[in-house]
Amino acid sequence: MKRISLTQYLIEEQRLHNTIPAELRLLIEVVARACKTISHAVGKGELGEVMGSAESENVQGEVQKKLDIISNDILLEANEWGGHLAAMASEEMETIHPIPNRYPMGEYLLLFDPLDGSSNIDVNVSIGTIFSVLKAADGMQAPTEADFLQPGSKQVVAGYAVYGPQTVLVLTTGNGVQCFTLDREMGSWVMTQKNMQIPADTKEFAINASNARHWHAPVKRYVDEMLAGTTGPRGKDFNMRWIASMVADVHRILNRGGVFMYPADAREPDKPGKLRLMYEANPMAFLVEQAGGAATDGQQRILDIQPEKLHQRVPVFLGSKNEVELVTSYHKTK
Ligand SMILES: O=P(O)(O)OC[C@H]1O[C@](O)(COP(=O)(O)O)[C@@H](O)[C@@H]1O
Ligand SMILES: [Mg+2]
Ligand SMILES: [Mg+2]
């Protein structure tokens, strides 16, 4: 199969769909180049002295790993020159990061989780980067946090990189989901999967089962029925996976189906789960829906949620459409 590069794909998409103007293509290529740099840093491991904790906390109250900060800096420096970006927001930064001295103001907003799956960094398990692009409001003056608070349905681009046995970049610009594999010799992103599709049914689920005693009734019912397998109402056996790297779990689901859950639970009643809406749930929901899957917070489409805060958390149920619809229906059954 003749393989094309990321750049060739983006230019072709613009020709066919007029959805990727040159400034957006440039932005995507800058982020993709930053992911290559992050992949290189991750790959050094102990040899690069990038492992372990940074002895600092982020706005989420989480202890930061050195690679969380290194990855965040790589994305900031790569995009600082501005191009057509008005501002950035990151899991690792409390406030937004306006691009200085920009006139005219850039027309895009970039959000990212610079390193997802941080608990796996020191044990050599796949981790990644998640990113999302929104359009800035026309005629926007100095960008504020409020400019970022758009529902996920407004995203123009979403993607993630997985730093695993291969380094892959998975991307949607609204016309399906494509996967690019990093050719380390040439340093280029080469398309290896086109129009990825999630099967509507599955036999595989992903949840952190150590929290089972804290789950609310709909999740408990849904998981118990799967654990009952052929002896229960589902009439089939299920398999379980939990990598504790959302990017790796979602990449598996995009490749072979499955349902991923990070629900709210009774541990902290006013904390709606662990994952963040703006730079984890929204980009993953855009990708999953573009691949024929579904993504809800248990009540509604994640992409329909009107954000109120930049770092707000949200329960996540995503993956094979029929399974997400079933577990969501259990949340509506009184
Ligand atoms: O450790 P837990 O509670 O199983 O949570 C794992 C989840 O937390 C995350 O690591 C959160 O992301 P960060 O690592 O970017 O904070 C997800 O990637 C993963 O799905
Ligand atoms: Mg994350
Ligand atoms: Mg992170």
mmCIF file of C-alpha atoms and ligand atoms in Angstrom:
data_model
loop_
_atom_site.group_PDB
_atom_site.id
_atom_site.type_symbol
_atom_site.label_atom_id
_atom_site.label_comp_id
_atom_site.label_asym_id
_atom_site.label_seq_id
_atom_site.Cartn_x
_atom_site.Cartn_y
_atom_site.Cartn_z
ATOM 1 C CA MET A 1 0.000 0.000 0.000
ATOM 2 C CA LYS A 2 1.434 3.427 -0.978
ATOM 3 C CA ARG A 3 1.723 5.277 2.266
ATOM 4 C CA ILE A 4 1.225 9.028 2.567
ATOM 5 C CA SER A 5 2.616 11.426 5.157
ATOM 6 C CA LEU A 6 0.655 13.540 7.617
ATOM 7 C CA THR A 7 1.346 16.636 5.527
ATOM 8 C CA GLN A 8 0.162 14.968 2.308
ATOM 9 C CA TYR A 9 -2.996 13.810 4.121
ATOM 10 C CA LEU A 10 -3.768 17.285 5.467
ATOM 11 C CA ILE A 11 -3.260 18.927 2.061
ATOM 12 C CA GLU A 12 -5.502 16.289 0.433
ATOM 13 C CA GLU A 13 -8.190 16.822 3.098
ATOM 14 C CA GLN A 14 -8.143 20.558 2.350
ATOM 15 C CA ARG A 15 -8.504 19.844 -1.382
ATOM 16 C CA LEU A 16 -11.393 17.400 -0.831
ATOM 17 C CA HIS A 17 -13.261 18.953 2.102
ATOM 18 C CA ASN A 18 -11.934 22.492 2.479
ATOM 19 C CA THR A 19 -11.746 21.859 6.242
ATOM 20 C CA ILE A 20 -8.038 22.342 6.845
ATOM 21 C CA PRO A 21 -6.874 25.808 5.809
ATOM 22 C CA ALA A 22 -3.111 26.262 5.704
ATOM 23 C CA GLU A 23 -2.951 27.879 9.163
ATOM 24 C CA LEU A 24 -4.743 24.902 10.736
ATOM 25 C CA ARG A 25 -2.493 22.456 8.858
ATOM 26 C CA LEU A 26 0.512 24.376 10.217
ATOM 27 C CA LEU A 27 -0.866 24.140 13.774
ATOM 28 C CA ILE A 28 -1.443 20.374 13.479
ATOM 29 C CA GLU A 29 2.077 19.868 12.077
ATOM 30 C CA VAL A 30 3.609 21.913 14.916
ATOM 31 C CA VAL A 31 1.778 19.811 17.517
ATOM 32 C CA ALA A 32 2.760 16.600 15.692
ATOM 33 C CA ARG A 33 6.416 17.720 15.693
ATOM 34 C CA ALA A 34 6.190 18.451 19.431
ATOM 35 C CA CYS A 35 4.835 14.921 19.989
ATOM 36 C CA LYS A 36 7.915 13.565 18.170
ATOM 37 C CA THR A 37 10.102 15.514 20.601
ATOM 38 C CA ILE A 38 8.108 14.222 23.579
ATOM 39 C CA SER A 39 8.393 10.670 22.232
ATOM 40 C CA HIS A 40 12.167 11.120 22.083
ATOM 41 C CA ALA A 41 12.292 12.416 25.675
ATOM 42 C CA VAL A 42 10.031 9.596 26.925
ATOM 43 C CA GLY A 43 12.189 7.025 25.112
ATOM 44 C CA LYS A 44 15.327 8.061 26.971
ATOM 45 C CA GLY A 45 13.903 6.944 30.323
ATOM 46 C CA GLU A 46 16.513 6.855 33.075
ATOM 47 C CA LEU A 47 19.228 7.701 30.544
ATOM 48 C CA GLY A 48 17.620 11.107 30.064
ATOM 49 C CA GLU A 49 17.041 11.673 33.772
ATOM 50 C CA VAL A 50 13.385 12.381 32.993
ATOM 51 C CA MET A 51 11.875 9.817 35.332
ATOM 52 C CA GLY A 52 10.329 10.284 38.717
ATOM 53 C CA SER A 53 8.491 13.061 40.481
ATOM 54 C CA ALA A 54 9.115 16.770 40.061
ATOM 55 C CA GLU A 55 8.268 17.429 43.737
ATOM 56 C CA SER A 56 5.599 19.963 42.623
ATOM 57 C CA GLU A 57 1.802 19.897 42.432
ATOM 58 C CA ASN A 58 -0.399 21.021 39.547
ATOM 59 C CA VAL A 59 -3.729 22.803 39.687
ATOM 60 C CA GLN A 60 -5.410 19.394 39.943
ATOM 61 C CA GLY A 61 -3.666 18.816 43.276
ATOM 62 C CA GLU A 62 -1.658 16.009 41.659
ATOM 63 C CA VAL A 63 2.070 15.545 42.202
ATOM 64 C CA GLN A 64 3.706 16.284 38.850
ATOM 65 C CA LYS A 65 6.136 13.901 37.216
ATOM 66 C CA LYS A 66 9.238 15.392 35.574
ATOM 67 C CA LEU A 67 7.891 14.268 32.183
ATOM 68 C CA ASP A 68 4.564 16.050 32.795
ATOM 69 C CA ILE A 69 6.487 19.312 32.999
ATOM 70 C CA ILE A 70 8.984 18.503 30.228
ATOM 71 C CA SER A 71 6.129 17.565 27.866
ATOM 72 C CA ASN A 72 4.217 20.712 28.771
ATOM 73 C CA ASP A 73 7.298 22.872 28.091
ATOM 74 C CA ILE A 74 7.877 21.155 24.724
ATOM 75 C CA LEU A 75 4.318 21.944 23.625
ATOM 76 C CA LEU A 76 4.540 25.544 24.889
ATOM 77 C CA GLU A 77 7.870 26.226 23.147
ATOM 78 C CA ALA A 78 6.725 24.573 19.896
ATOM 79 C CA ASN A 79 3.598 26.737 19.764
ATOM 80 C CA GLU A 80 4.967 29.901 21.380
ATOM 81 C CA TRP A 81 6.009 31.346 18.034
ATOM 82 C CA GLY A 82 2.326 31.736 17.593
ATOM 83 C CA GLY A 83 1.572 30.851 14.046
ATOM 84 C CA HIS A 84 -2.174 31.143 14.094
ATOM 85 C CA LEU A 85 -2.714 30.361 17.750
ATOM 86 C CA ALA A 86 -4.310 32.877 20.114
ATOM 87 C CA ALA A 87 -3.760 30.960 23.359
ATOM 88 C CA MET A 88 -3.124 27.558 24.927
ATOM 89 C CA ALA A 89 -4.499 25.718 27.973
ATOM 90 C CA SER A 90 -3.020 22.671 29.672
ATOM 91 C CA GLU A 91 -3.748 20.175 32.425
ATOM 92 C CA GLU A 92 -0.442 21.311 33.923
ATOM 93 C CA MET A 93 -1.172 25.062 33.957
ATOM 94 C CA GLU A 94 -3.733 26.752 36.226
ATOM 95 C CA THR A 95 -4.545 29.581 33.830
ATOM 96 C CA ILE A 96 -4.585 29.961 30.070
ATOM 97 C CA HIS A 97 -1.360 30.840 28.241
ATOM 98 C CA PRO A 98 -1.961 33.699 25.765
ATOM 99 C CA ILE A 99 0.447 33.915 22.816
ATOM 100 C CA PRO A 100 2.217 37.262 23.321
ATOM 101 C CA ASN A 101 2.547 40.027 20.726
ATOM 102 C CA ARG A 102 0.078 38.625 18.304
ATOM 103 C CA TYR A 103 -1.494 40.981 15.840
ATOM 104 C CA PRO A 104 -3.765 40.074 14.221
ATOM 105 C CA MET A 105 -4.858 37.713 16.973
ATOM 106 C CA GLY A 106 -4.536 34.042 16.054
ATOM 107 C CA GLU A 107 -7.757 32.278 15.216
ATOM 108 C CA TYR A 108 -7.272 29.000 17.138
ATOM 109 C CA LEU A 109 -7.168 27.844 20.763
ATOM 110 C CA LEU A 110 -5.074 24.769 21.646
ATOM 111 C CA LEU A 111 -5.769 22.620 24.712
ATOM 112 C CA PHE A 112 -3.710 19.636 25.827
ATOM 113 C CA ASP A 113 -2.938 17.030 28.408
ATOM 114 C CA PRO A 114 0.778 17.001 27.699
ATOM 115 C CA LEU A 115 1.350 13.635 29.281
ATOM 116 C CA ASP A 116 -1.540 11.258 29.926
ATOM 117 C CA GLY A 117 -1.128 8.120 32.017
ATOM 118 C CA SER A 118 1.470 9.635 34.301
ATOM 119 C CA SER A 119 1.298 6.826 36.852
ATOM 120 C CA ASN A 120 2.838 4.600 34.146
ATOM 121 C CA ILE A 121 5.869 6.783 33.342
ATOM 122 C CA ASP A 122 8.266 5.097 35.775
ATOM 123 C CA VAL A 123 7.224 1.557 34.864
ATOM 124 C CA ASN A 124 7.648 1.741 31.070
ATOM 125 C CA VAL A 125 3.978 1.337 30.177
ATOM 126 C CA SER A 126 2.444 3.254 27.233
ATOM 127 C CA ILE A 127 1.645 6.928 27.918
ATOM 128 C CA GLY A 128 0.636 9.729 25.582
ATOM 129 C CA THR A 129 -0.418 13.276 24.758
ATOM 130 C CA ILE A 130 -4.015 14.404 24.122
ATOM 131 C CA PHE A 131 -4.866 17.629 22.259
ATOM 132 C CA SER A 132 -7.906 19.586 21.117
ATOM 133 C CA VAL A 133 -8.316 22.635 18.872
ATOM 134 C CA LEU A 134 -11.143 25.178 19.102
ATOM 135 C CA LYS A 135 -11.748 28.278 16.989
ATOM 136 C CA ALA A 136 -11.252 31.567 18.756
ATOM 137 C CA ALA A 137 -14.182 33.980 18.583
ATOM 138 C CA ASP A 138 -13.939 36.429 15.655
ATOM 139 C CA GLY A 139 -12.523 39.782 16.605
ATOM 140 C CA MET A 140 -11.469 38.446 19.990
ATOM 141 C CA GLN A 141 -9.271 40.830 21.942
ATOM 142 C CA ALA A 142 -6.935 39.396 24.601
ATOM 143 C CA PRO A 143 -8.077 35.776 25.061
ATOM 144 C CA THR A 144 -9.622 34.839 28.406
ATOM 145 C CA GLU A 145 -10.586 31.530 30.001
ATOM 146 C CA ALA A 146 -14.174 32.158 28.901
ATOM 147 C CA ASP A 147 -13.096 31.924 25.229
ATOM 148 C CA PHE A 148 -12.094 28.299 25.878
ATOM 149 C CA LEU A 149 -15.397 27.289 27.486
ATOM 150 C CA GLN A 150 -17.002 25.925 24.304
ATOM 151 C CA PRO A 151 -18.833 22.563 24.096
ATOM 152 C CA GLY A 152 -16.810 19.710 22.601
ATOM 153 C CA SER A 153 -19.004 19.795 19.481
ATOM 154 C CA LYS A 154 -17.144 23.011 18.529
ATOM 155 C CA GLN A 155 -13.767 21.271 18.235
ATOM 156 C CA VAL A 156 -12.168 21.498 14.777
ATOM 157 C CA VAL A 157 -9.367 19.024 15.531
ATOM 158 C CA ALA A 158 -8.776 16.352 18.179
ATOM 159 C CA GLY A 159 -5.961 13.871 18.503
ATOM 160 C CA TYR A 160 -3.607 11.926 20.681
ATOM 161 C CA ALA A 161 -0.151 10.425 20.509
ATOM 162 C CA VAL A 162 0.727 7.114 22.160
ATOM 163 C CA TYR A 163 4.351 6.613 23.195
ATOM 164 C CA GLY A 164 4.391 2.815 23.201
ATOM 165 C CA PRO A 165 6.097 0.026 21.242
ATOM 166 C CA GLN A 166 5.292 2.246 18.270
ATOM 167 C CA THR A 167 4.754 5.978 18.501
ATOM 168 C CA VAL A 168 1.415 6.712 16.835
ATOM 169 C CA LEU A 169 -0.588 9.873 16.217
ATOM 170 C CA VAL A 170 -4.365 9.464 15.917
ATOM 171 C CA LEU A 171 -6.218 12.445 14.473
ATOM 172 C CA THR A 172 -9.629 13.655 13.398
ATOM 173 C CA THR A 173 -10.491 16.910 11.658
ATOM 174 C CA GLY A 174 -14.129 15.925 11.331
ATOM 175 C CA ASN A 175 -13.801 13.522 8.384
ATOM 176 C CA GLY A 176 -13.137 10.220 10.141
ATOM 177 C CA VAL A 177 -10.184 9.044 12.232
ATOM 178 C CA GLN A 178 -6.720 8.414 10.786
ATOM 179 C CA CYS A 179 -3.666 6.843 12.457
ATOM 180 C CA PHE A 180 -0.078 7.812 11.633
ATOM 181 C CA THR A 181 2.966 5.844 12.775
ATOM 182 C CA LEU A 182 6.269 7.624 13.430
ATOM 183 C CA ASP A 183 8.965 6.482 11.003
ATOM 184 C CA ARG A 184 11.907 6.963 13.318
ATOM 185 C CA GLU A 185 14.514 6.672 10.564
ATOM 186 C CA MET A 186 12.921 9.365 8.424
ATOM 187 C CA GLY A 187 11.374 11.307 11.340
ATOM 188 C CA SER A 188 8.038 11.491 9.498
ATOM 189 C CA TRP A 189 4.464 10.575 10.435
ATOM 190 C CA VAL A 190 3.204 7.962 7.933
ATOM 191 C CA MET A 191 -0.487 7.072 7.587
ATOM 192 C CA THR A 192 -0.971 3.453 8.651
ATOM 193 C CA GLN A 193 -4.739 3.302 9.280
ATOM 194 C CA LYS A 194 -7.517 5.231 7.490
ATOM 195 C CA ASN A 195 -11.104 5.724 8.717
ATOM 196 C CA MET A 196 -10.784 3.701 11.934
ATOM 197 C CA GLN A 197 -14.141 2.235 13.021
ATOM 198 C CA ILE A 198 -15.263 1.039 16.476
ATOM 199 C CA PRO A 199 -17.499 -2.092 16.348
ATOM 200 C CA ALA A 200 -20.941 -1.326 17.843
ATOM 201 C CA ASP A 201 -20.737 -4.417 20.100
ATOM 202 C CA THR A 202 -17.873 -5.719 22.193
ATOM 203 C CA LYS A 203 -16.799 -8.295 24.753
ATOM 204 C CA GLU A 204 -14.214 -6.103 26.465
ATOM 205 C CA PHE A 205 -14.606 -3.428 29.142
ATOM 206 C CA ALA A 206 -12.176 -1.101 30.890
ATOM 207 C CA ILE A 207 -12.692 0.266 34.396
ATOM 208 C CA ASN A 208 -10.559 0.520 37.537
ATOM 209 C CA ALA A 209 -12.264 -2.339 39.408
ATOM 210 C CA SER A 210 -10.537 -1.459 42.702
ATOM 211 C CA ASN A 211 -13.201 1.249 43.091
ATOM 212 C CA ALA A 212 -16.118 -1.228 42.808
ATOM 213 C CA ARG A 213 -17.384 -0.752 46.368
ATOM 214 C CA HIS A 214 -17.714 3.003 45.686
ATOM 215 C CA TRP A 215 -19.633 2.732 42.381
ATOM 216 C CA HIS A 216 -23.157 4.095 42.090
ATOM 217 C CA ALA A 217 -25.960 1.615 41.291
ATOM 218 C CA PRO A 218 -26.097 1.996 37.458
ATOM 219 C CA VAL A 219 -22.362 1.236 37.079
ATOM 220 C CA LYS A 220 -22.527 -1.605 39.606
ATOM 221 C CA ARG A 221 -25.464 -3.164 37.748
ATOM 222 C CA TYR A 222 -23.774 -2.788 34.342
ATOM 223 C CA VAL A 223 -20.431 -4.271 35.461
ATOM 224 C CA ASP A 224 -22.026 -7.056 37.549
ATOM 225 C CA GLU A 225 -24.031 -8.174 34.482
ATOM 226 C CA MET A 226 -20.831 -8.377 32.436
ATOM 227 C CA LEU A 227 -19.041 -10.280 35.212
ATOM 228 C CA ALA A 228 -21.970 -12.765 35.288
ATOM 229 C CA GLY A 229 -21.143 -13.575 31.661
ATOM 230 C CA THR A 230 -23.018 -16.505 30.120
ATOM 231 C CA THR A 231 -24.671 -17.187 33.501
ATOM 232 C CA GLY A 232 -26.291 -13.734 33.587
ATOM 233 C CA PRO A 233 -28.619 -11.503 31.539
ATOM 234 C CA ARG A 234 -25.950 -10.644 28.957
ATOM 235 C CA GLY A 235 -25.622 -14.288 27.913
ATOM 236 C CA LYS A 236 -21.958 -13.876 26.918
ATOM 237 C CA ASP A 237 -18.605 -13.699 28.682
ATOM 238 C CA PHE A 238 -16.600 -10.461 28.795
ATOM 239 C CA ASN A 239 -12.890 -9.677 29.104
ATOM 240 C CA MET A 240 -11.422 -6.789 31.126
ATOM 241 C CA ARG A 241 -8.498 -4.454 30.476
ATOM 242 C CA TRP A 242 -7.310 -1.417 32.511
ATOM 243 C CA ILE A 243 -4.009 0.153 31.439
ATOM 244 C CA ALA A 244 -4.443 3.339 33.540
ATOM 245 C CA SER A 245 -3.415 5.360 30.482
ATOM 246 C CA MET A 246 -6.553 6.735 28.862
ATOM 247 C CA VAL A 247 -4.718 7.142 25.539
ATOM 248 C CA ALA A 248 -3.728 3.438 25.498
ATOM 249 C CA ASP A 249 -7.202 2.227 26.517
ATOM 250 C CA VAL A 250 -8.864 4.445 23.898
ATOM 251 C CA HIS A 251 -6.369 3.348 21.216
ATOM 252 C CA ARG A 252 -7.259 -0.301 21.926
ATOM 253 C CA ILE A 253 -10.969 0.553 21.655
ATOM 254 C CA LEU A 254 -10.464 2.384 18.339
ATOM 255 C CA ASN A 255 -8.674 -0.714 17.054
ATOM 256 C CA ARG A 256 -10.894 -3.539 18.359
ATOM 257 C CA GLY A 257 -13.876 -2.078 20.204
ATOM 258 C CA GLY A 258 -14.623 -2.001 23.919
ATOM 259 C CA VAL A 259 -16.129 0.279 26.517
ATOM 260 C CA PHE A 260 -14.033 2.579 28.746
ATOM 261 C CA MET A 261 -15.476 3.930 31.990
ATOM 262 C CA TYR A 262 -14.240 6.396 34.550
ATOM 263 C CA PRO A 263 -17.456 7.117 36.499
ATOM 264 C CA ALA A 264 -18.140 9.405 39.417
ATOM 265 C CA ASP A 265 -18.283 7.384 42.640
ATOM 266 C CA ALA A 266 -19.035 7.713 46.352
ATOM 267 C CA ARG A 267 -15.406 8.436 47.334
ATOM 268 C CA GLU A 268 -15.846 12.176 46.762
ATOM 269 C CA PRO A 269 -19.537 12.937 46.111
ATOM 270 C CA ASP A 270 -18.867 16.400 44.682
ATOM 271 C CA LYS A 271 -16.067 15.217 42.358
ATOM 272 C CA PRO A 272 -17.653 13.980 39.068
ATOM 273 C CA GLY A 273 -14.957 11.401 38.300
ATOM 274 C CA LYS A 274 -11.237 11.895 37.613
ATOM 275 C CA LEU A 275 -10.951 12.835 33.944
ATOM 276 C CA ARG A 276 -11.043 16.432 32.713
ATOM 277 C CA LEU A 277 -13.627 17.557 30.180
ATOM 278 C CA MET A 278 -11.693 20.070 28.086
ATOM 279 C CA TYR A 279 -8.489 18.179 27.261
ATOM 280 C CA GLU A 280 -9.285 14.512 27.935
ATOM 281 C CA ALA A 281 -13.001 13.697 27.586
ATOM 282 C CA ASN A 282 -13.839 16.147 24.762
ATOM 283 C CA PRO A 283 -11.016 15.229 22.352
ATOM 284 C CA MET A 284 -11.499 11.503 23.019
ATOM 285 C CA ALA A 285 -15.277 11.860 22.571
ATOM 286 C CA PHE A 286 -14.774 13.635 19.204
ATOM 287 C CA LEU A 287 -12.449 10.844 18.025
ATOM 288 C CA VAL A 288 -14.722 8.050 19.287
ATOM 289 C CA GLU A 289 -17.845 9.524 17.649
ATOM 290 C CA GLN A 290 -15.938 10.069 14.386
ATOM 291 C CA ALA A 291 -15.107 6.345 14.511
ATOM 292 C CA GLY A 292 -18.786 5.372 14.921
ATOM 293 C CA GLY A 293 -18.686 5.007 18.713
ATOM 294 C CA ALA A 294 -20.455 6.940 21.478
ATOM 295 C CA ALA A 295 -19.343 8.979 24.499
ATOM 296 C CA THR A 296 -21.537 10.157 27.401
ATOM 297 C CA ASP A 297 -21.185 11.318 30.991
ATOM 298 C CA GLY A 298 -23.895 8.823 31.948
ATOM 299 C CA GLN A 299 -26.639 11.324 31.160
ATOM 300 C CA GLN A 300 -25.775 13.184 27.942
ATOM 301 C CA ARG A 301 -23.365 13.286 25.013
ATOM 302 C CA ILE A 302 -20.013 14.529 26.292
ATOM 303 C CA LEU A 303 -19.735 16.797 23.238
ATOM 304 C CA ASP A 304 -22.954 18.596 24.241
ATOM 305 C CA ILE A 305 -21.738 19.573 27.727
ATOM 306 C CA GLN A 306 -21.447 23.347 28.181
ATOM 307 C CA PRO A 307 -18.180 23.777 30.145
ATOM 308 C CA GLU A 308 -18.199 26.018 33.221
ATOM 309 C CA LYS A 309 -14.538 25.746 34.279
ATOM 310 C CA LEU A 310 -11.329 25.074 32.379
ATOM 311 C CA HIS A 311 -10.289 22.119 34.562
ATOM 312 C CA GLN A 312 -13.701 20.683 35.332
ATOM 313 C CA ARG A 313 -13.939 16.914 35.658
ATOM 314 C CA VAL A 314 -16.595 14.720 34.082
ATOM 315 C CA PRO A 315 -17.683 11.063 34.301
ATOM 316 C CA VAL A 316 -16.717 9.220 31.090
ATOM 317 C CA PHE A 317 -18.388 6.270 29.327
ATOM 318 C CA LEU A 318 -17.054 5.835 25.787
ATOM 319 C CA GLY A 319 -16.497 3.237 23.078
ATOM 320 C CA SER A 320 -18.721 0.662 21.351
ATOM 321 C CA LYS A 321 -22.024 2.414 20.677
ATOM 322 C CA ASN A 322 -24.413 -0.308 21.872
ATOM 323 C CA GLU A 323 -22.569 -0.724 25.188
ATOM 324 C CA VAL A 324 -22.350 3.027 25.884
ATOM 325 C CA GLU A 325 -26.068 3.367 25.143
ATOM 326 C CA LEU A 326 -26.840 0.443 27.512
ATOM 327 C CA VAL A 327 -24.816 1.734 30.480
ATOM 328 C CA THR A 328 -26.213 5.249 29.869
ATOM 329 C CA SER A 329 -29.772 3.854 29.855
ATOM 330 C CA TYR A 330 -29.112 2.325 33.304
ATOM 331 C CA HIS A 331 -28.434 5.846 34.603
ATOM 332 C CA LYS A 332 -31.907 6.872 33.411
ATOM 333 C CA THR A 333 -33.772 3.917 34.848
ATOM 334 C CA LYS A 334 -35.426 5.004 38.114
HETATM 335 O O1 LIG B 1 -5.039 5.601 38.333
HETATM 336 P P1 LIG B 1 -6.499 5.462 38.012
HETATM 337 O O2 LIG B 1 -7.429 5.979 39.085
HETATM 338 O O3 LIG B 1 -6.865 4.102 37.526
HETATM 339 O O4 LIG B 1 -6.757 6.488 36.792
HETATM 340 C C1 LIG B 1 -6.145 6.222 35.536
HETATM 341 C C2 LIG B 1 -6.572 7.341 34.655
HETATM 342 O O5 LIG B 1 -5.923 8.525 35.116
HETATM 343 C C3 LIG B 1 -5.177 9.106 34.063
HETATM 344 O O6 LIG B 1 -3.817 8.733 34.149
HETATM 345 C C4 LIG B 1 -5.348 10.616 34.190
HETATM 346 O O7 LIG B 1 -4.550 11.275 33.303
HETATM 347 P P2 LIG B 1 -3.174 11.979 33.738
HETATM 348 O O8 LIG B 1 -2.174 10.907 33.885
HETATM 349 O O9 LIG B 1 -2.894 12.905 32.583
HETATM 350 O O10 LIG B 1 -3.437 12.736 35.012
HETATM 351 C C5 LIG B 1 -5.752 8.526 32.765
HETATM 352 O O11 LIG B 1 -4.828 8.485 31.716
HETATM 353 C C6 LIG B 1 -6.128 7.125 33.210
HETATM 354 O O12 LIG B 1 -7.178 6.582 32.441
HETATM 355 MG MG MG B 2 -4.663 12.567 31.393
HETATM 356 MG MG MG B 3 -1.567 14.390 32.229
#
